Short mmCIF file of C-alpha atoms in Angstrom, two decimals:
data_model
loop_
_atom_site.label_atom_id
_atom_site.label_comp_id
_atom_site.label_asym_id
_atom_site.label_seq_id
_atom_site.Cartn_x
_atom_site.Cartn_y
_atom_site.Cartn_z
CA UNK A 75 86.20 134.89 53.49
CA UNK A 76 87.62 133.88 50.16
CA UNK A 77 84.93 133.45 47.45
CA UNK A 78 85.58 130.61 45.02
CA UNK A 79 84.17 131.10 41.52
CA UNK A 80 81.38 128.85 40.37
CA UNK A 81 81.93 126.64 37.33
CA UNK A 82 80.79 127.70 33.95
CA UNK A 83 78.27 124.80 34.12
CA UNK A 84 76.59 126.31 37.13
CA UNK A 85 76.62 129.78 35.57
CA UNK A 86 74.85 128.38 32.50
CA UNK A 87 71.88 126.89 34.37
CA UNK A 88 68.47 128.60 33.84
CA UNK A 89 67.57 131.37 36.30
CA UNK A 90 64.97 130.14 38.90
CA UNK A 91 62.12 132.33 37.97
CA UNK A 92 60.02 131.38 40.98
CA UNK A 93 62.77 132.50 43.43
CA UNK A 94 61.81 136.02 42.71
CA UNK A 95 58.19 135.23 43.41
CA UNK A 96 59.09 133.68 46.79
CA UNK A 97 60.92 136.91 47.59
CA UNK A 98 57.94 139.09 46.75
CA UNK A 99 55.64 136.91 48.86
CA UNK A 100 58.04 137.04 51.75
CA UNK A 101 57.94 140.84 51.75
CA UNK A 102 54.18 141.01 51.84
CA UNK A 103 54.02 138.49 54.69
CA UNK A 104 56.77 140.38 56.63
CA UNK A 105 54.38 143.39 56.49
CA UNK A 106 51.88 141.38 58.58
CA UNK A 107 49.35 140.55 55.73
CA UNK A 108 47.44 137.29 55.68
CA UNK A 109 48.59 135.72 52.42
CA UNK A 110 46.68 132.98 50.58
CA UNK A 111 49.45 131.13 48.67
CA UNK A 112 48.01 129.43 45.60
CA UNK A 113 51.28 129.73 43.69
CA UNK A 114 53.06 126.58 44.79
CA UNK A 115 52.80 122.99 43.71
CA UNK A 116 53.56 121.48 47.23
CA UNK A 117 50.77 118.89 48.37
CA UNK A 118 49.08 120.15 51.57
CA UNK A 119 47.88 116.87 52.92
CA UNK A 120 49.86 114.43 55.15
CA UNK A 121 51.20 111.16 53.89
CA UNK A 122 48.58 108.40 54.61
CA UNK A 123 49.12 106.88 58.03
CA UNK A 124 49.63 103.27 56.88
CA UNK A 125 52.62 104.41 54.72
CA UNK A 126 54.10 106.38 57.69
CA UNK A 127 53.68 103.39 59.95
CA UNK A 128 55.36 101.17 57.45
CA UNK A 129 58.42 103.59 57.43
CA UNK A 130 58.43 103.66 61.19
CA UNK A 131 58.55 99.88 61.56
CA UNK A 132 60.98 99.42 58.67
CA UNK A 133 63.43 102.03 59.96
CA UNK A 134 64.13 99.89 62.99
CA UNK A 135 65.21 96.97 60.79
CA UNK A 136 69.02 96.68 60.84
CA UNK A 137 68.98 95.44 57.31
CA UNK A 138 68.01 98.96 56.19
CA UNK A 139 70.86 100.54 58.17
CA UNK A 140 73.32 99.20 55.60
CA UNK A 141 73.69 100.27 52.01
CA UNK A 142 70.74 99.35 49.90
CA UNK A 143 71.49 97.53 46.65
CA UNK A 144 72.72 99.89 44.04
CA UNK A 145 69.68 99.64 41.82
CA UNK A 146 67.04 99.40 44.48
CA UNK A 147 65.41 96.56 46.36
CA UNK A 148 63.74 93.86 44.34
CA UNK A 149 60.66 94.16 46.43
CA UNK A 150 60.12 97.68 45.37
CA UNK A 151 60.65 97.01 41.68
CA UNK A 152 58.26 94.08 41.90
CA UNK A 153 55.68 96.44 43.49
CA UNK A 154 56.03 98.83 40.60
CA UNK A 155 55.44 95.97 38.19
CA UNK A 156 52.33 94.96 40.14
CA UNK A 157 51.04 98.66 40.28
CA UNK A 158 51.39 99.05 36.45
CA UNK A 159 49.59 95.80 35.84
CA UNK A 160 46.80 96.61 38.20
CA UNK A 161 46.30 100.24 37.25
CA UNK A 162 47.12 100.26 33.56
CA UNK A 163 47.13 96.65 32.30
CA UNK A 164 50.82 97.08 31.37
CA UNK A 165 53.24 94.25 31.83
CA UNK A 166 56.71 95.39 33.16
CA UNK A 167 59.78 93.42 33.69
CA UNK A 168 60.85 94.60 37.28
CA UNK A 169 64.55 93.84 36.68
CA UNK A 170 65.04 95.32 33.26
CA UNK A 171 62.28 97.93 32.81
CA UNK A 172 62.15 99.70 36.20
CA UNK A 173 64.75 102.17 37.68
CA UNK A 174 64.18 103.59 41.12
CA UNK A 175 64.62 107.33 41.37
CA UNK A 176 65.34 110.02 44.00
CA UNK A 177 61.97 111.56 43.19
CA UNK A 178 60.60 112.11 39.75
CA UNK A 179 62.56 115.37 39.36
CA UNK A 180 65.77 113.60 39.77
CA UNK A 181 65.01 111.29 36.82
CA UNK A 182 63.73 114.18 34.62
CA UNK A 183 66.98 116.07 35.10
CA UNK A 184 69.24 113.01 34.68
CA UNK A 185 67.70 111.66 31.47
CA UNK A 186 69.29 114.26 29.09
CA UNK A 187 72.69 113.45 30.64
CA UNK A 188 72.00 109.73 30.10
CA UNK A 189 71.10 109.95 26.33
CA UNK A 190 72.45 113.20 24.80
CA UNK A 191 75.76 114.67 23.71
CA UNK A 192 76.49 118.34 23.56
CA UNK A 193 74.60 120.07 20.79
CA UNK A 194 71.79 117.40 20.54
CA UNK A 195 68.28 118.62 20.27
CA UNK A 196 65.46 118.07 22.70
CA UNK A 197 61.77 118.80 22.07
CA UNK A 198 60.26 120.50 25.13
CA UNK A 199 56.63 121.55 25.72
CA UNK A 200 55.98 125.28 26.28
CA UNK A 201 54.49 125.99 28.75
CA UNK A 202 56.15 123.23 30.84
CA UNK A 203 57.89 122.20 33.91
CA UNK A 204 60.98 124.39 34.15
CA UNK A 205 63.27 121.63 35.42
CA UNK A 206 63.16 120.12 31.94
CA UNK A 207 65.30 123.07 31.00
CA UNK A 208 67.81 122.41 33.69
CA UNK A 209 68.40 118.78 32.52
CA UNK A 210 68.84 120.01 29.00
CA UNK A 211 71.30 122.58 29.98
CA UNK A 212 73.38 120.13 32.20
CA UNK A 213 73.74 117.93 29.05
CA UNK A 214 74.68 120.98 26.96
CA UNK A 215 71.91 120.17 24.60
CA UNK A 216 69.53 122.46 22.66
CA UNK A 217 65.88 123.04 23.24
CA UNK A 218 63.23 123.16 20.56
CA UNK A 219 59.91 124.24 22.04
CA UNK A 220 56.61 122.67 21.20
CA UNK A 221 53.85 125.28 21.75
CA UNK A 222 50.89 124.17 23.88
CA UNK A 223 47.93 126.28 23.07
CA UNK A 224 44.23 126.33 24.12
CA UNK A 225 43.22 125.87 20.46
CA UNK A 226 44.75 122.41 20.49
CA UNK A 227 43.65 121.53 24.06
CA UNK A 228 47.37 122.13 25.25
CA UNK A 229 48.65 119.27 23.25
CA UNK A 230 51.64 119.76 20.89
CA UNK A 231 51.02 119.59 17.08
CA UNK A 232 53.72 117.43 15.62
CA UNK A 233 53.03 118.64 12.10
CA UNK A 234 54.17 122.17 13.20
CA UNK A 235 57.60 120.88 14.43
CA UNK A 236 60.16 122.06 11.91
CA UNK A 237 61.70 119.52 9.62
CA UNK A 238 65.21 120.32 10.97
CA UNK A 239 63.93 119.80 14.61
CA UNK A 240 62.36 116.51 13.63
CA UNK A 241 65.45 115.15 12.15
CA UNK A 242 67.88 116.44 14.83
CA UNK A 243 65.77 115.66 17.97
CA UNK A 244 66.82 112.71 20.05
CA UNK A 245 64.64 113.26 23.13
CA UNK A 246 61.15 114.63 23.82
CA UNK A 247 59.50 115.54 27.10
CA UNK A 248 55.71 115.23 27.53
CA UNK A 249 53.63 115.57 30.71
CA UNK A 250 49.88 114.64 31.07
CA UNK A 251 47.91 115.47 33.25
CA UNK A 252 49.82 118.65 32.40
CA UNK A 253 51.69 121.05 34.72
CA UNK A 254 50.79 123.97 34.46
CA UNK A 255 47.70 123.83 32.13
CA UNK A 256 45.70 120.88 33.74
CA UNK A 257 45.12 119.33 30.37
CA UNK A 258 45.00 115.63 29.74
CA UNK A 259 46.07 113.45 26.88
CA UNK A 260 43.94 111.23 24.70
CA UNK A 261 44.73 107.77 23.45
CA UNK A 262 44.80 109.04 19.95
CA UNK A 263 47.41 111.67 20.92
CA UNK A 264 49.71 109.05 22.45
CA UNK A 265 49.23 106.92 19.29
CA UNK A 266 50.36 109.87 17.24
CA UNK A 267 53.21 110.36 19.65
CA UNK A 268 54.48 106.80 19.28
CA UNK A 269 54.24 106.98 15.39
CA UNK A 270 56.04 110.35 15.45
CA UNK A 271 58.80 109.16 17.74
CA UNK A 272 59.33 105.90 15.90
CA UNK A 273 59.53 107.68 12.54
CA UNK A 274 62.19 110.14 13.69
CA UNK A 275 64.05 107.97 16.21
CA UNK A 276 63.19 110.09 19.23
CA UNK A 277 63.03 108.86 22.83
CA UNK A 278 59.92 109.93 24.61
CA UNK A 279 59.99 110.85 28.25
CA UNK A 280 56.40 111.03 29.65
CA UNK A 281 56.28 112.83 32.98
CA UNK A 282 53.40 111.15 34.67
CA UNK A 283 53.67 113.00 37.96
CA UNK A 284 49.90 113.68 38.18
CA UNK A 285 48.87 110.24 36.81
CA UNK A 286 46.45 109.55 39.59
CA UNK A 287 44.63 112.92 39.41
CA UNK A 288 41.84 113.07 36.84
CA UNK A 289 38.41 114.54 37.27
CA UNK A 290 34.82 114.02 36.16
CA UNK A 291 35.15 110.21 36.40
CA UNK A 292 37.94 110.07 33.82
CA UNK A 293 41.16 108.20 34.88
CA UNK A 294 44.34 109.61 33.14
CA UNK A 295 45.90 107.11 30.78
CA UNK A 296 49.48 105.98 30.83
CA UNK A 297 51.70 106.47 27.90
CA UNK A 298 52.83 102.91 28.24
CA UNK A 299 49.31 101.72 27.59
CA UNK A 300 49.86 102.74 23.96
CA UNK A 301 51.02 99.90 21.56
CA UNK A 302 54.73 100.48 20.73
CA UNK A 303 55.28 102.89 23.62
CA UNK A 304 58.10 100.80 25.28
CA UNK A 305 59.94 100.83 21.94
CA UNK A 306 59.91 104.53 21.91
CA UNK A 307 60.47 105.74 25.51
CA UNK A 308 59.80 105.66 29.22
CA UNK A 309 57.34 107.00 31.80
CA UNK A 310 58.47 108.71 34.96
CA UNK A 311 56.17 108.31 37.98
CA UNK A 312 56.52 109.89 41.48
CA UNK A 313 54.89 109.06 44.68
CA UNK A 314 54.91 112.75 45.62
CA UNK A 315 51.43 113.67 44.29
CA UNK A 316 49.57 110.37 44.40
CA UNK A 317 50.43 109.58 47.99
CA UNK A 318 51.42 113.02 49.39
CA UNK A 319 55.01 111.82 49.73
CA UNK A 320 56.69 114.95 48.25
CA UNK A 321 59.30 115.12 50.94
CA UNK A 322 60.19 111.44 50.82
CA UNK A 323 61.83 111.71 47.37
CA UNK A 324 60.88 108.49 45.81
CA UNK A 325 59.84 107.70 42.26
CA UNK A 326 60.61 105.41 39.36
CA UNK A 327 61.16 105.26 35.63
CA UNK A 328 59.41 102.50 33.70
CA UNK A 329 59.65 101.44 30.07
CA UNK A 330 62.32 100.97 27.40
CA UNK A 331 65.05 98.63 28.71
CA UNK A 332 67.97 100.55 27.16
CA UNK A 333 66.86 103.87 28.73
CA UNK A 334 66.31 102.25 32.17
CA UNK A 335 69.80 100.84 31.99
CA UNK A 336 71.22 104.18 31.06
CA UNK A 337 69.55 105.74 34.10
CA UNK A 338 70.74 102.95 36.33
CA UNK A 339 74.32 103.35 35.08
CA UNK A 340 74.37 107.07 35.77
CA UNK A 341 72.91 106.52 39.21
CA UNK A 342 75.52 103.80 39.94
CA UNK A 343 78.08 106.64 39.92
CA UNK A 344 75.99 109.02 41.97
CA UNK A 345 74.12 107.17 44.70
CA UNK A 346 73.76 103.87 46.56
CA UNK A 347 70.01 103.83 46.12
CA UNK A 348 67.44 105.05 48.52
CA UNK A 349 67.13 104.31 52.30
CA UNK A 350 65.56 100.86 52.49
CA UNK A 351 62.89 101.83 54.86
CA UNK A 352 61.66 104.49 52.42
CA UNK A 353 61.59 101.78 49.63
CA UNK A 354 59.49 99.55 51.93
CA UNK A 355 57.10 102.37 52.53
CA UNK A 356 56.89 103.14 48.89
CA UNK A 357 55.99 99.49 48.16
CA UNK A 358 53.32 99.61 50.73
CA UNK A 359 51.89 102.71 49.14
CA UNK A 360 51.82 100.95 45.69
CA UNK A 361 50.43 97.58 46.91
CA UNK A 362 48.02 98.35 49.76
CA UNK A 363 44.59 99.95 49.73
CA UNK A 364 44.27 102.84 47.24
CA UNK A 365 41.27 104.38 49.06
CA UNK A 366 43.51 107.22 50.16
CA UNK A 367 44.15 107.97 46.52
CA UNK A 368 40.44 107.95 45.75
CA UNK A 369 39.79 110.24 48.64
CA UNK A 370 42.54 112.65 47.60
CA UNK A 371 41.20 112.99 43.97
CA UNK A 372 37.76 113.59 45.38
CA UNK A 373 39.20 116.36 47.60
CA UNK A 374 41.02 118.07 44.63
CA UNK A 375 37.91 117.78 42.39
CA UNK A 376 35.73 119.40 45.16
CA UNK A 377 38.29 122.22 45.56
CA UNK A 378 38.44 122.66 41.71
CA UNK A 379 34.62 122.99 41.55
CA UNK A 380 34.43 125.41 44.44
CA UNK A 381 37.21 127.60 43.08
CA UNK A 382 36.26 127.54 39.35
CA UNK A 383 32.56 128.15 40.06
CA UNK A 384 33.47 131.06 42.38
CA UNK A 385 35.68 132.67 39.78
CA UNK A 386 32.95 132.29 37.10
CA UNK A 387 30.42 133.90 39.48
CA UNK A 388 32.50 136.98 39.72
CA UNK A 389 32.77 137.15 35.95
CA UNK A 390 36.18 135.59 35.36
CA UNK A 391 35.91 133.43 32.19
CA UNK A 392 38.01 130.46 33.19
CA UNK A 393 38.42 126.92 31.99
CA UNK A 394 38.08 124.03 34.43
CA UNK A 395 41.16 121.69 34.54
CA UNK A 396 40.58 117.98 33.60
CA UNK A 397 43.48 116.75 35.65
CA UNK A 398 46.44 117.60 37.92
CA UNK A 399 45.93 119.85 40.95
CA UNK A 400 46.42 123.02 38.96
CA UNK A 401 44.12 125.54 37.21
CA UNK A 402 45.43 127.57 34.25
CA UNK A 403 43.67 130.93 34.05
CA UNK A 404 43.75 133.50 31.37
CA UNK A 405 44.58 136.95 32.73
CA UNK A 406 42.44 140.08 32.07
CA UNK A 407 43.22 142.18 29.04
CA UNK A 408 45.80 144.84 29.64
CA UNK A 409 48.01 142.79 31.96
CA UNK A 410 51.00 140.57 31.41
CA UNK A 411 50.98 137.38 33.58
CA UNK A 412 53.58 138.83 35.90
CA UNK A 413 51.84 142.13 36.25
CA UNK A 414 48.53 140.41 37.07
CA UNK A 415 50.19 138.12 39.62
CA UNK A 416 51.81 141.11 41.22
CA UNK A 417 48.53 142.90 41.46
CA UNK A 418 46.81 139.92 43.07
CA UNK A 419 49.66 139.70 45.66
CA UNK A 420 49.79 143.41 46.43
CA UNK A 421 46.10 144.22 46.44
CA UNK A 422 44.37 140.95 47.34
CA UNK A 423 47.25 139.16 49.12
CA UNK A 424 46.66 136.13 46.95
CA UNK A 425 49.66 134.35 45.32
CA UNK A 426 49.46 132.88 41.93
CA UNK A 427 52.25 131.77 39.64
CA UNK A 428 52.80 133.96 36.43
CA UNK A 429 52.51 131.76 33.37
CA UNK A 430 55.66 133.18 31.70
CA UNK A 431 57.60 131.27 34.32
CA UNK A 432 56.70 128.12 32.44
CA UNK A 433 57.77 129.42 29.01
CA UNK A 434 56.99 132.13 26.45
CA UNK A 435 53.71 130.43 25.51
CA UNK A 436 52.59 130.73 29.17
CA UNK A 437 52.39 134.49 28.80
CA UNK A 438 48.81 135.58 29.33
CA UNK A 439 48.07 133.07 31.95
CA UNK A 440 48.54 132.44 35.71
CA UNK A 441 48.75 128.96 37.42
CA UNK A 442 46.71 128.33 40.66
CA UNK A 443 47.38 125.34 42.87
CA UNK A 444 44.37 123.70 44.47
CA UNK A 445 46.32 123.10 47.49
CA UNK A 446 44.51 124.69 50.29
CA UNK A 447 41.14 124.09 51.89
CA UNK A 448 37.85 125.26 50.22
CA UNK A 449 37.24 127.97 52.91
CA UNK A 450 40.54 129.66 51.99
CA UNK A 451 39.75 129.28 48.22
CA UNK A 452 36.46 130.98 48.77
CA UNK A 453 38.19 133.64 50.63
CA UNK A 454 40.65 134.11 47.67
CA UNK A 455 37.85 134.48 45.28
CA UNK A 456 36.19 137.09 47.58
CA UNK A 457 39.46 139.12 47.66
CA UNK A 458 39.76 138.94 43.88
CA UNK A 459 36.16 140.06 43.40
CA UNK A 460 36.88 143.27 45.44
CA UNK A 461 39.41 144.31 42.78
CA UNK A 462 36.53 144.85 40.34
CA UNK A 463 38.41 143.41 37.47
CA UNK A 464 35.62 141.33 35.92
CA UNK A 465 32.05 142.04 34.83
CA UNK A 466 29.75 139.62 36.65
CA UNK A 467 27.74 137.41 34.27
CA UNK A 468 24.12 136.78 34.77
CA UNK A 469 24.01 133.19 33.23
CA UNK A 470 26.96 131.44 34.68
CA UNK A 471 26.52 127.51 34.70
CA UNK A 472 29.43 125.52 36.11
#
């Protein structure tokens, strides 16, 4: 069959690092091994029943069998505004400051195309979510990385951004609670962010995908809670993690009116909004009881405690994440992140994601998803222990 050549645009997209990991895992599983996969970011719990039931009922409504309004149903945008007021004390204009998205990823990839011209500069966290890179490449823009290091609690240091990058940057991505590090932002950091962005005329895009998932009694804060935040950018929220709705592909952007309009304009040319029944279910998720969210956070925190304590007991000196459902673990001396992840897969049949897949500053770490039950996590620790890579500590408080 004739093979048509791909466009230069497709050829220029970043290589999908984790595709090779999936291939490696598939080979080990094909050999009949029991593999514990902690390398993915796919929620393992079902969508709460009241959300599913809302979809089931709404899907029978003939109104939803027609095209939805181009920019989403008013009832969902009103629900977003109610959600932000209730959860964060932030007032949102549902018509001018909310854009309905086909999942958070869609908005993150779209935003560079909405605001940038070829050659423009984007500030990107490193390590960070790889799909930021995809959106930058589609816009033919340039990336300037902001290192996230343990020494600064995995927050970028704006004073270390070069003067050239400060003056040329038009867009900046942030993400707290953070994927992959599990770090959280402080109010002071967001205040610094607003001041930095205002001074250099940079639009901030805060990826709030893990906004509901904070531990030790501390709720993650919204960027929009910061005075002046709406003047400097937007926040992108997805229902994928908070409500276990990853496969439903629904999220929203909230904040600066001009940015929301730009997103809506691009989407006017690409979609005719989401299936109305999905929008109705999303509104139910945002407006009805949040007990399911509270229970989910408790589940992740319990898994975190079990896993981190187990690793410390076998002598692995690890840091406990403050948020998200990821743990960011320093690899033993003598290994690269990819070598160590290969070793765990081949010898322990435990899958972790090598940190270098999230950027050059991810080297020396692996990412673990807290996305399987505690029994399997204990089993993963037991398998890692048998490799005798760590010297067990006598005094090992959690």
